[in-house]
Amino acid sequence: MRLIRFLILFPFFLFPHADDMYLLKGGNVFLPNVGFVKKDILVDEGLIISIEDEIDSSVSENVINSDGKYITPGLIVFSALGLIEIGALPETIDIRSETYNAGFDPSDAFNPFSQAIRLNRSKGVTSTVNIPSASGYFAGLLSYTKINNGLKQKKQGPLGLLTSYGQSYDDSRAANLMFIEDLFSYVRNGYDSTKADQIQFFYGTDNEYRFTKRDLEAIQKVINKEMPLVVRVNKATDILKVLEMAKSENINLVLWEANEGHMVAEEISKAEVPVIMDPLNNIPGSFDSLNATYENVSRLHSAGVKLAFYYDQSSGAHNAYLATQSAGNAVALGVSYNEALASVTSNPAEIFDIKNVGVIAIGYDADLAIWDNDPLELMTQVETVFIDGSKQDLSNRYDELTERYTKEEELPNSYRSR
C-alpha cells in the first residue's frame, strides 16, 4: 500500500510546484470516520497529496504552523450565495424564473464578486449548493459552485430536481400526487419534443403546468435515476405519501425540511432516504409543521437517517455560514459531534454525489479551513481558507465597515477607507 502511495505521489515530489505547494503542519485534522487527529497535510496543484503523522518541512517553502488549530474540509452550504445580493431589490435576485421550472438552473447567473460570498468565505465556506426558486410546479435544479476568488469557479450538476409537496399548492394533495404520476408517465413513455417547443415559443409558459422541452429533459433525468427528486415536505402523513410515490416510480428521493420527520423516522430510515434540514426549525410555522420540535434532528439521527444541515431562520444568503451553528446545536440535541460536522462537509457531497470534495483525503480537492478552535463553537474564528489549493483572501465587507467607523474618526466619512 505504501509503495502504491509512493508511486502516485512520486511526480509531485519530483516536480514540486513551489508557488502552490503548502505544508499544513501539526493541526488537528478532521478525517472521515475518525474525527480529529493530529496530522500534517501536503497540498500541491490544488489537491491533497499527502496526509501523514510527520512530513519534513523541507518539502515545501510554504509551511503553515497549525499546531493547536483545527483543520476541516471547507463548508458546503445550501444557499443562494452569488444569486441574491439584496433580497428587497428584485433586480439583484437570480434564483427565480417565470419561463422555466424543472429545467431552470440559476448557476449561470452566479456572481463571484457578491459581498455575501466574501463574508461566507471568511467564515470557512468553500462551496455552495445553489437553491433555485422558479415559480412553477418544480423550483428548478440544484447545482454546485465553488466560491473562490476570481472569475472562474468549478461547478457540478445538476444535482437534483427541487419541488414541494403539501399545503404550498392550492390544489388537493391527492391531485398533486396524481399530477406527478401522470407527468412521469408522460415523460417515461416518450413525449413529442417538437410540441414541447411549440408550447414554449407559441403559447408561452405562464401556466405552471405547462412544460418546455428543457423542463421535460430534467424530469427525464430523475426518471433515469441520473439525479434525485428533492421534495420540500413537512407533514408526517405527506412524507409517507412521498416515500410511497418514490418507491412506486422507482426514483431516488431526498427530503427537504421534514419538520415532522421525527414522527416517521423509522420509515425514512428504512427507505434509505436522506434529509436536508435545519435542526433549529422547532416552530410550527404552518399547519404542515404543527409537530415541529427540536428533537426532530436527534430522532432522525437515532433512526439512522443520513442528514445534511443548512441554516434557515429567515436569515438569507449572507448568513449561510451559520450552518455550523445548526450543527453545534444538533450536538447539544444528541447528534454525535463527528456526524454533525460531517453534515456540513462530507454528507452534502455524499448525498448529491459531488465529486472530490467534502472530506480530507489524498487525491481530493484541497478545499480546507483552518480554525483557531472548535469549528462548531460560535466564538471560533477562521484563520486560513484554501479552495483548490489556493489560499483565499478573507477580507470582507463587515470588517471593512467596522474599520471605517472605528478608525480615522477625526476624518469625515467620505475621506475614510472604504
CSV table of C-alpha atoms in Angstrom, one decimal:
chain,number,residue,atom,x,y,z
A,1,MET,CA,0.0,0.0,0.0
A,2,ARG,CA,2.8,2.3,0.9
A,3,LEU,CA,4.5,1.5,-2.4
A,4,ILE,CA,1.4,2.4,-4.4
A,5,ARG,CA,1.0,5.7,-2.5
A,6,PHE,CA,4.6,6.5,-3.2
A,7,LEU,CA,4.2,5.8,-6.9
A,8,ILE,CA,1.1,8.1,-7.0
A,9,LEU,CA,2.9,10.9,-5.3
A,10,PHE,CA,6.3,10.5,-6.9
A,11,PRO,CA,5.6,13.0,-9.7
A,12,PHE,CA,4.6,15.7,-7.2
A,13,PHE,CA,7.8,15.2,-5.2
A,14,LEU,CA,9.9,15.0,-8.3
A,15,PHE,CA,8.5,18.2,-9.9
A,16,PRO,CA,7.1,20.2,-7.0
A,17,HIS,CA,5.3,23.5,-7.7
A,18,ALA,CA,6.9,25.8,-5.2
A,19,ASP,CA,4.3,28.5,-5.5
A,20,ASP,CA,1.3,26.4,-4.8
A,21,MET,CA,2.7,23.7,-2.6
A,22,TYR,CA,1.7,24.1,1.0
A,23,LEU,CA,2.5,22.1,4.1
A,24,LEU,CA,0.0,22.4,6.9
A,25,LYS,CA,1.9,21.2,9.9
A,26,GLY,CA,0.7,19.8,13.2
A,27,GLY,CA,-3.0,20.6,13.0
A,28,ASN,CA,-5.9,18.6,14.4
A,29,VAL,CA,-7.3,17.2,11.1
A,30,PHE,CA,-10.9,16.1,10.7
A,31,LEU,CA,-10.6,12.7,8.9
A,32,PRO,CA,-13.6,10.7,7.6
A,33,ASN,CA,-14.9,8.0,10.0
A,34,VAL,CA,-12.2,9.0,12.5
A,35,GLY,CA,-12.6,12.6,13.8
A,36,PHE,CA,-9.8,15.0,14.7
A,37,VAL,CA,-6.3,13.5,14.6
A,38,LYS,CA,-3.0,15.4,14.7
A,39,LYS,CA,-1.5,15.2,11.2
A,40,ASP,CA,0.5,17.1,8.6
A,41,ILE,CA,-1.2,17.8,5.2
A,42,LEU,CA,0.7,18.4,2.0
A,43,VAL,CA,-1.1,20.3,-0.8
A,44,ASP,CA,0.0,20.7,-4.4
A,45,GLU,CA,-1.6,21.7,-7.7
A,46,GLY,CA,-4.9,22.1,-6.0
A,47,LEU,CA,-5.0,18.6,-4.5
A,48,ILE,CA,-4.3,17.0,-1.1
A,49,ILE,CA,-1.3,14.8,-2.0
A,50,SER,CA,-0.2,13.5,1.4
A,51,ILE,CA,-1.5,13.1,5.0
A,52,GLU,CA,1.0,11.8,7.4
A,53,ASP,CA,1.9,11.9,11.1
A,54,GLU,CA,5.0,13.8,10.2
A,55,ILE,CA,6.1,15.4,6.9
A,56,ASP,CA,9.5,17.0,6.6
A,57,SER,CA,9.2,20.8,6.4
A,58,SER,CA,11.9,21.0,3.7
A,59,VAL,CA,9.5,19.6,1.2
A,60,SER,CA,7.8,23.0,0.8
A,61,GLU,CA,8.7,26.6,1.0
A,62,ASN,CA,5.2,27.4,2.3
A,63,VAL,CA,4.7,25.9,5.7
A,64,ILE,CA,1.7,26.9,7.9
A,65,ASN,CA,2.2,26.1,11.5
A,66,SER,CA,-1.2,24.6,12.5
A,67,ASP,CA,-0.2,23.4,15.9
A,68,GLY,CA,-3.3,23.6,18.2
A,69,LYS,CA,-5.5,24.6,15.3
A,70,TYR,CA,-8.4,22.6,13.8
A,71,ILE,CA,-8.4,21.7,10.1
A,72,THR,CA,-11.7,20.7,8.4
A,73,PRO,CA,-12.9,20.3,4.8
A,74,GLY,CA,-14.4,23.6,3.6
A,75,LEU,CA,-18.0,24.0,4.5
A,76,ILE,CA,-20.6,23.1,1.8
A,77,VAL,CA,-23.7,25.3,2.4
A,78,PHE,CA,-27.2,25.2,0.8
A,79,SER,CA,-27.9,28.8,-0.2
A,80,ALA,CA,-28.5,31.4,-2.8
A,81,LEU,CA,-24.9,32.8,-2.5
A,82,GLY,CA,-23.9,34.7,-5.6
A,83,LEU,CA,-27.6,34.7,-6.8
A,84,ILE,CA,-29.1,37.2,-4.4
A,85,GLU,CA,-27.4,40.4,-3.4
A,86,ILE,CA,-30.2,42.3,-1.7
A,87,GLY,CA,-33.5,40.4,-1.0
A,88,ALA,CA,-35.5,43.6,-1.2
A,89,LEU,CA,-34.3,44.5,-4.7
A,90,PRO,CA,-35.7,42.2,-7.4
A,91,GLU,CA,-33.1,43.3,-9.9
A,92,THR,CA,-30.4,41.6,-7.7
A,93,ILE,CA,-32.3,38.3,-7.5
A,94,ASP,CA,-31.4,35.5,-9.9
A,95,ILE,CA,-32.9,32.4,-8.3
A,96,ARG,CA,-36.4,32.9,-9.9
A,97,SER,CA,-37.8,32.1,-13.3
A,98,GLU,CA,-41.3,32.6,-14.8
A,99,THR,CA,-40.3,30.8,-18.0
A,100,TYR,CA,-38.8,27.6,-16.9
A,101,ASN,CA,-39.3,25.4,-13.8
A,102,ALA,CA,-38.0,21.8,-13.8
A,103,GLY,CA,-35.2,22.8,-16.3
A,104,PHE,CA,-34.3,26.0,-14.5
A,105,ASP,CA,-30.6,26.1,-13.4
A,106,PRO,CA,-29.7,29.5,-11.8
A,107,SER,CA,-26.0,28.8,-11.6
A,108,ASP,CA,-25.2,30.5,-14.9
A,109,ALA,CA,-26.1,33.8,-13.2
A,110,PHE,CA,-23.6,33.2,-10.3
A,111,ASN,CA,-21.8,36.4,-9.3
A,112,PRO,CA,-18.4,35.5,-7.7
A,113,PHE,CA,-18.0,39.1,-6.5
A,114,SER,CA,-21.0,39.2,-4.3
A,115,GLN,CA,-20.3,40.7,-0.9
A,116,ALA,CA,-22.1,37.8,0.7
A,117,ILE,CA,-19.6,35.4,-0.9
A,118,ARG,CA,-16.7,37.3,0.6
A,119,LEU,CA,-18.3,37.1,4.0
A,120,ASN,CA,-19.0,33.4,3.9
A,121,ARG,CA,-15.6,32.6,2.5
A,122,SER,CA,-14.1,34.3,5.5
A,123,LYS,CA,-16.2,32.0,7.7
A,124,GLY,CA,-14.9,28.8,6.3
A,125,VAL,CA,-17.4,28.2,3.4
A,126,THR,CA,-15.7,27.0,0.2
A,127,SER,CA,-18.7,26.0,-1.9
A,128,THR,CA,-22.5,26.2,-2.2
A,129,VAL,CA,-25.3,24.1,-3.4
A,130,ASN,CA,-27.4,26.7,-5.3
A,131,ILE,CA,-31.1,26.7,-4.4
A,132,PRO,CA,-33.5,27.6,-7.2
A,133,SER,CA,-36.9,29.2,-6.7
A,134,ALA,CA,-38.8,29.0,-10.0
A,135,SER,CA,-42.5,29.7,-9.9
A,136,GLY,CA,-43.8,26.5,-11.5
A,137,TYR,CA,-44.6,23.1,-10.2
A,138,PHE,CA,-40.9,22.5,-9.8
A,139,ALA,CA,-38.5,25.1,-8.2
A,140,GLY,CA,-35.6,24.1,-10.6
A,141,LEU,CA,-32.3,22.3,-10.5
A,142,LEU,CA,-29.9,22.2,-7.6
A,143,SER,CA,-26.3,22.7,-8.7
A,144,TYR,CA,-22.9,23.1,-7.0
A,145,THR,CA,-20.4,26.0,-7.3
A,146,LYS,CA,-17.1,26.8,-5.5
A,147,ILE,CA,-16.8,30.3,-4.1
A,148,ASN,CA,-13.2,31.0,-4.8
A,149,ASN,CA,-11.8,34.4,-5.7
A,150,GLY,CA,-11.7,35.3,-9.4
A,151,LEU,CA,-13.8,34.9,-12.5
A,152,LYS,CA,-13.8,31.1,-12.8
A,153,GLN,CA,-15.4,28.6,-10.4
A,154,LYS,CA,-15.7,24.9,-10.6
A,155,LYS,CA,-19.3,23.7,-11.0
A,156,GLN,CA,-21.0,20.4,-10.8
A,157,GLY,CA,-24.6,19.4,-11.6
A,158,PRO,CA,-27.4,19.2,-11.9
A,159,LEU,CA,-27.5,17.6,-8.5
A,160,GLY,CA,-31.3,17.2,-8.1
A,161,LEU,CA,-34.7,18.5,-9.1
A,162,LEU,CA,-36.4,20.5,-6.3
A,163,THR,CA,-40.2,20.6,-5.7
A,164,SER,CA,-42.6,20.8,-2.9
A,165,TYR,CA,-45.5,18.7,-1.6
A,166,GLY,CA,-48.1,19.7,1.0
A,167,GLN,CA,-50.1,22.9,1.6
A,168,SER,CA,-47.8,25.0,-0.6
A,169,TYR,CA,-50.2,24.4,-3.5
A,170,ASP,CA,-53.8,25.4,-3.8
A,171,ASP,CA,-54.9,22.1,-5.3
A,172,SER,CA,-55.6,18.9,-3.2
A,173,ARG,CA,-52.6,16.9,-2.1
A,174,ALA,CA,-54.3,13.9,-3.8
A,175,ALA,CA,-54.5,15.9,-7.1
A,176,ASN,CA,-50.8,16.8,-6.8
A,177,LEU,CA,-49.8,13.2,-6.4
A,178,MET,CA,-52.0,12.3,-9.4
A,179,PHE,CA,-50.4,15.0,-11.5
A,180,ILE,CA,-46.8,14.0,-10.8
A,181,GLU,CA,-47.7,10.3,-11.5
A,182,ASP,CA,-49.3,11.3,-14.8
A,183,LEU,CA,-46.4,13.7,-15.7
A,184,PHE,CA,-43.8,11.0,-15.0
A,185,SER,CA,-45.8,8.5,-17.1
A,186,TYR,CA,-46.0,11.0,-20.0
A,187,VAL,CA,-42.2,11.6,-19.9
A,188,ARG,CA,-41.4,7.9,-19.3
A,189,ASN,CA,-43.5,6.8,-22.3
A,190,GLY,CA,-42.0,9.3,-24.7
A,191,TYR,CA,-43.1,12.8,-25.5
A,192,ASP,CA,-43.2,15.0,-28.6
A,193,SER,CA,-40.3,17.4,-28.1
A,194,THR,CA,-41.4,19.4,-31.1
A,195,LYS,CA,-44.7,20.0,-29.4
A,196,ALA,CA,-43.0,21.0,-26.2
A,197,ASP,CA,-41.0,23.6,-28.1
A,198,GLN,CA,-44.2,24.9,-29.7
A,199,ILE,CA,-45.8,25.3,-26.3
A,200,GLN,CA,-42.8,27.3,-25.1
A,201,PHE,CA,-42.5,29.7,-28.0
A,202,PHE,CA,-46.0,30.0,-29.4
A,203,TYR,CA,-48.2,29.7,-26.3
A,204,GLY,CA,-45.8,30.9,-23.5
A,205,THR,CA,-45.2,29.2,-20.2
A,206,ASP,CA,-47.3,31.3,-17.9
A,207,ASN,CA,-49.3,28.2,-16.8
A,208,GLU,CA,-47.3,26.4,-14.1
A,209,TYR,CA,-48.4,23.1,-15.5
A,210,ARG,CA,-47.0,23.8,-19.0
A,211,PHE,CA,-43.5,22.5,-19.5
A,212,THR,CA,-40.8,23.3,-22.1
A,213,LYS,CA,-38.6,20.7,-23.7
A,214,ARG,CA,-35.8,21.8,-21.3
A,215,ASP,CA,-38.1,21.1,-18.3
A,216,LEU,CA,-39.1,17.6,-19.6
A,217,GLU,CA,-35.5,16.7,-20.2
A,218,ALA,CA,-34.8,17.5,-16.5
A,219,ILE,CA,-37.7,15.3,-15.4
A,220,GLN,CA,-36.3,12.5,-17.6
A,221,LYS,CA,-33.0,12.6,-15.6
A,222,VAL,CA,-35.0,11.9,-12.4
A,223,ILE,CA,-36.8,9.0,-14.1
A,224,ASN,CA,-33.5,7.7,-15.3
A,225,LYS,CA,-32.0,8.0,-11.8
A,226,GLU,CA,-29.3,10.4,-13.0
A,227,MET,CA,-30.3,12.7,-10.1
A,228,PRO,CA,-32.8,12.5,-7.2
A,229,LEU,CA,-36.1,14.3,-6.8
A,230,VAL,CA,-35.7,16.6,-3.8
A,231,VAL,CA,-39.1,17.3,-2.1
A,232,ARG,CA,-39.7,20.0,0.4
A,233,VAL,CA,-42.3,18.4,2.7
A,234,ASN,CA,-43.1,18.7,6.4
A,235,LYS,CA,-46.3,16.9,7.4
A,236,ALA,CA,-45.7,13.3,8.6
A,237,THR,CA,-48.5,11.9,6.5
A,238,ASP,CA,-47.2,13.8,3.5
A,239,ILE,CA,-43.7,12.4,4.0
A,240,LEU,CA,-45.1,8.9,3.9
A,241,LYS,CA,-47.0,9.6,0.7
A,242,VAL,CA,-43.8,11.0,-0.9
A,243,LEU,CA,-41.9,7.9,0.2
A,244,GLU,CA,-44.6,5.7,-1.3
A,245,MET,CA,-44.6,7.7,-4.6
A,246,ALA,CA,-40.8,7.5,-4.9
A,247,LYS,CA,-40.9,3.7,-4.4
A,248,SER,CA,-43.7,3.2,-7.0
A,249,GLU,CA,-42.0,5.5,-9.5
A,250,ASN,CA,-38.6,3.8,-8.8
A,251,ILE,CA,-36.8,7.1,-8.4
A,252,ASN,CA,-34.2,8.4,-6.0
A,253,LEU,CA,-35.5,10.7,-3.3
A,254,VAL,CA,-34.1,13.4,-0.9
A,255,LEU,CA,-36.4,15.0,1.7
A,256,TRP,CA,-36.0,18.7,2.4
A,257,GLU,CA,-37.0,20.3,5.8
A,258,ALA,CA,-39.2,17.4,7.1
A,259,ASN,CA,-40.2,19.2,10.2
A,260,GLU,CA,-42.4,16.3,11.3
A,261,GLY,CA,-39.9,13.7,10.1
A,262,HIS,CA,-39.3,12.5,13.7
A,263,MET,CA,-42.9,11.0,13.6
A,264,VAL,CA,-41.9,8.7,10.7
A,265,ALA,CA,-38.2,8.5,11.3
A,266,GLU,CA,-38.1,4.7,11.0
A,267,GLU,CA,-39.9,4.7,7.7
A,268,ILE,CA,-37.5,7.3,6.3
A,269,SER,CA,-34.5,5.3,7.5
A,270,LYS,CA,-35.9,2.0,6.1
A,271,ALA,CA,-36.3,3.7,2.7
A,272,GLU,CA,-32.7,4.9,2.9
A,273,VAL,CA,-33.8,8.5,2.1
A,274,PRO,CA,-31.5,11.3,3.3
A,275,VAL,CA,-32.9,14.6,4.8
A,276,ILE,CA,-31.6,18.1,4.3
A,277,MET,CA,-32.7,20.2,7.3
A,278,ASP,CA,-32.2,23.0,9.8
A,279,PRO,CA,-32.1,21.4,13.3
A,280,LEU,CA,-33.2,24.8,14.7
A,281,ASN,CA,-36.7,24.6,13.0
A,282,ASN,CA,-38.9,23.9,16.0
A,283,ILE,CA,-41.7,26.4,15.5
A,284,PRO,CA,-44.9,25.3,13.8
A,285,GLY,CA,-44.8,27.9,11.1
A,286,SER,CA,-47.6,26.2,9.1
A,287,PHE,CA,-50.3,23.6,9.5
A,288,ASP,CA,-47.9,21.2,8.0
A,289,SER,CA,-45.4,21.7,10.8
A,290,LEU,CA,-47.7,21.6,13.9
A,291,ASN,CA,-45.5,18.9,15.5
A,292,ALA,CA,-42.2,20.6,14.8
A,293,THR,CA,-39.7,20.1,17.6
A,294,TYR,CA,-36.0,20.4,18.5
A,295,GLU,CA,-36.0,16.6,18.9
A,296,ASN,CA,-36.5,16.2,15.2
A,297,VAL,CA,-32.8,16.0,14.4
A,298,SER,CA,-31.9,13.6,17.3
A,299,ARG,CA,-34.8,11.2,16.5
A,300,LEU,CA,-33.8,11.1,12.8
A,301,HIS,CA,-30.2,10.6,13.7
A,302,SER,CA,-31.1,7.8,16.2
A,303,ALA,CA,-33.1,6.1,13.4
A,304,GLY,CA,-30.0,6.1,11.2
A,305,VAL,CA,-31.1,8.7,8.7
A,306,LYS,CA,-28.3,10.5,6.8
A,307,LEU,CA,-28.5,14.2,7.4
A,308,ALA,CA,-27.1,17.4,5.9
A,309,PHE,CA,-27.7,20.8,7.6
A,310,TYR,CA,-28.3,24.3,6.5
A,311,TYR,CA,-29.1,27.5,8.4
A,312,ASP,CA,-32.6,28.8,7.7
A,313,GLN,CA,-34.2,31.1,10.3
A,314,SER,CA,-35.2,33.6,7.5
A,315,SER,CA,-31.6,34.8,7.6
A,316,GLY,CA,-30.8,35.0,3.8
A,317,ALA,CA,-27.6,34.0,1.9
A,318,HIS,CA,-25.3,36.3,3.9
A,319,ASN,CA,-25.7,34.0,6.9
A,320,ALA,CA,-25.4,30.7,5.2
A,321,TYR,CA,-22.1,30.1,7.1
A,322,LEU,CA,-24.1,29.7,10.3
A,323,ALA,CA,-24.8,26.1,9.2
A,324,THR,CA,-22.0,25.5,11.8
A,325,GLN,CA,-24.4,26.9,14.4
A,326,SER,CA,-27.1,24.5,13.3
A,327,ALA,CA,-24.6,21.7,13.5
A,328,GLY,CA,-23.4,22.8,17.0
A,329,ASN,CA,-27.0,22.8,18.3
A,330,ALA,CA,-27.5,19.4,16.8
A,331,VAL,CA,-24.7,18.1,19.0
A,332,ALA,CA,-26.4,19.7,22.0
A,333,LEU,CA,-29.6,17.9,21.0
A,334,GLY,CA,-28.0,14.5,20.8
A,335,VAL,CA,-26.3,14.1,17.5
A,336,SER,CA,-22.7,12.9,17.6
A,337,TYR,CA,-20.1,15.5,17.1
A,338,ASN,CA,-18.5,13.8,14.1
A,339,GLU,CA,-21.8,13.3,12.4
A,340,ALA,CA,-22.8,16.9,13.0
A,341,LEU,CA,-19.6,18.2,11.4
A,342,ALA,CA,-20.0,15.7,8.5
A,343,SER,CA,-23.5,17.2,8.0
A,344,VAL,CA,-21.9,20.4,6.8
A,345,THR,CA,-19.0,18.9,4.9
A,346,SER,CA,-19.0,15.3,3.6
A,347,ASN,CA,-22.7,14.5,3.9
A,348,PRO,CA,-23.9,17.1,1.3
A,349,ALA,CA,-21.2,15.8,-1.1
A,350,GLU,CA,-22.2,12.2,-0.5
A,351,ILE,CA,-26.0,12.8,-0.7
A,352,PHE,CA,-25.7,14.6,-4.1
A,353,ASP,CA,-22.7,12.7,-5.5
A,354,ILE,CA,-20.5,15.8,-5.6
A,355,LYS,CA,-17.0,14.6,-6.7
A,356,ASN,CA,-13.7,15.0,-4.8
A,357,VAL,CA,-14.9,17.5,-2.1
A,358,GLY,CA,-16.2,17.4,1.4
A,359,VAL,CA,-13.5,15.2,3.0
A,360,ILE,CA,-9.8,15.5,3.7
A,361,ALA,CA,-8.3,12.6,1.8
A,362,ILE,CA,-5.5,12.1,-0.7
A,363,GLY,CA,-6.5,13.0,-4.2
A,364,TYR,CA,-9.4,15.2,-3.1
A,365,ASP,CA,-9.6,18.9,-3.9
A,366,ALA,CA,-7.7,21.0,-1.3
A,367,ASP,CA,-10.7,22.9,0.0
A,368,LEU,CA,-9.7,23.4,3.6
A,369,ALA,CA,-10.5,25.7,6.5
A,370,ILE,CA,-8.1,26.3,9.5
A,371,TRP,CA,-9.9,27.3,12.7
A,372,ASP,CA,-8.4,28.7,15.9
A,373,ASN,CA,-10.7,26.4,18.0
A,374,ASP,CA,-13.6,24.0,17.8
A,375,PRO,CA,-15.3,24.8,14.4
A,376,LEU,CA,-18.8,24.4,15.9
A,377,GLU,CA,-18.2,26.9,18.7
A,378,LEU,CA,-19.7,30.4,18.0
A,379,MET,CA,-16.7,32.4,19.0
A,380,THR,CA,-14.2,30.4,16.9
A,381,GLN,CA,-12.5,32.3,14.1
A,382,VAL,CA,-11.4,31.1,10.7
A,383,GLU,CA,-7.7,31.9,10.1
A,384,THR,CA,-7.0,30.4,6.7
A,385,VAL,CA,-9.1,29.0,3.8
A,386,PHE,CA,-7.9,27.1,0.8
A,387,ILE,CA,-10.0,26.5,-2.3
A,388,ASP,CA,-8.5,24.1,-4.9
A,389,GLY,CA,-5.2,24.6,-3.0
A,390,SER,CA,-5.2,28.4,-3.4
A,391,LYS,CA,-5.0,30.5,-0.3
A,392,GLN,CA,-8.0,32.8,-0.2
A,393,ASP,CA,-8.4,36.5,0.6
A,394,LEU,CA,-10.5,36.6,3.8
A,395,SER,CA,-11.3,40.3,3.8
A,396,ASN,CA,-15.0,41.1,3.9
A,397,ARG,CA,-17.4,44.0,4.0
A,398,TYR,CA,-18.2,43.5,7.7
A,399,ASP,CA,-14.6,44.0,8.7
A,400,GLU,CA,-14.1,46.9,6.3
A,401,LEU,CA,-17.2,48.8,7.7
A,402,THR,CA,-16.1,48.1,11.2
A,403,GLU,CA,-12.7,49.6,10.5
A,404,ARG,CA,-14.2,52.5,8.6
A,405,TYR,CA,-16.4,53.6,11.5
A,406,THR,CA,-14.0,52.8,14.4
A,407,LYS,CA,-10.8,54.3,13.0
A,408,GLU,CA,-9.8,57.7,11.5
A,409,GLU,CA,-12.7,59.1,13.4
A,410,GLU,CA,-11.3,62.6,13.0
A,411,LEU,CA,-12.0,62.5,9.3
A,412,PRO,CA,-15.3,63.0,7.5
A,413,ASN,CA,-16.9,59.7,6.3
A,414,SER,CA,-16.1,60.3,2.7
A,415,TYR,CA,-12.3,60.5,3.4
A,416,ARG,CA,-12.1,57.3,5.4
A,417,SER,CA,-11.0,54.0,4.0
A,418,ARG,CA,-13.7,52.1,2.0
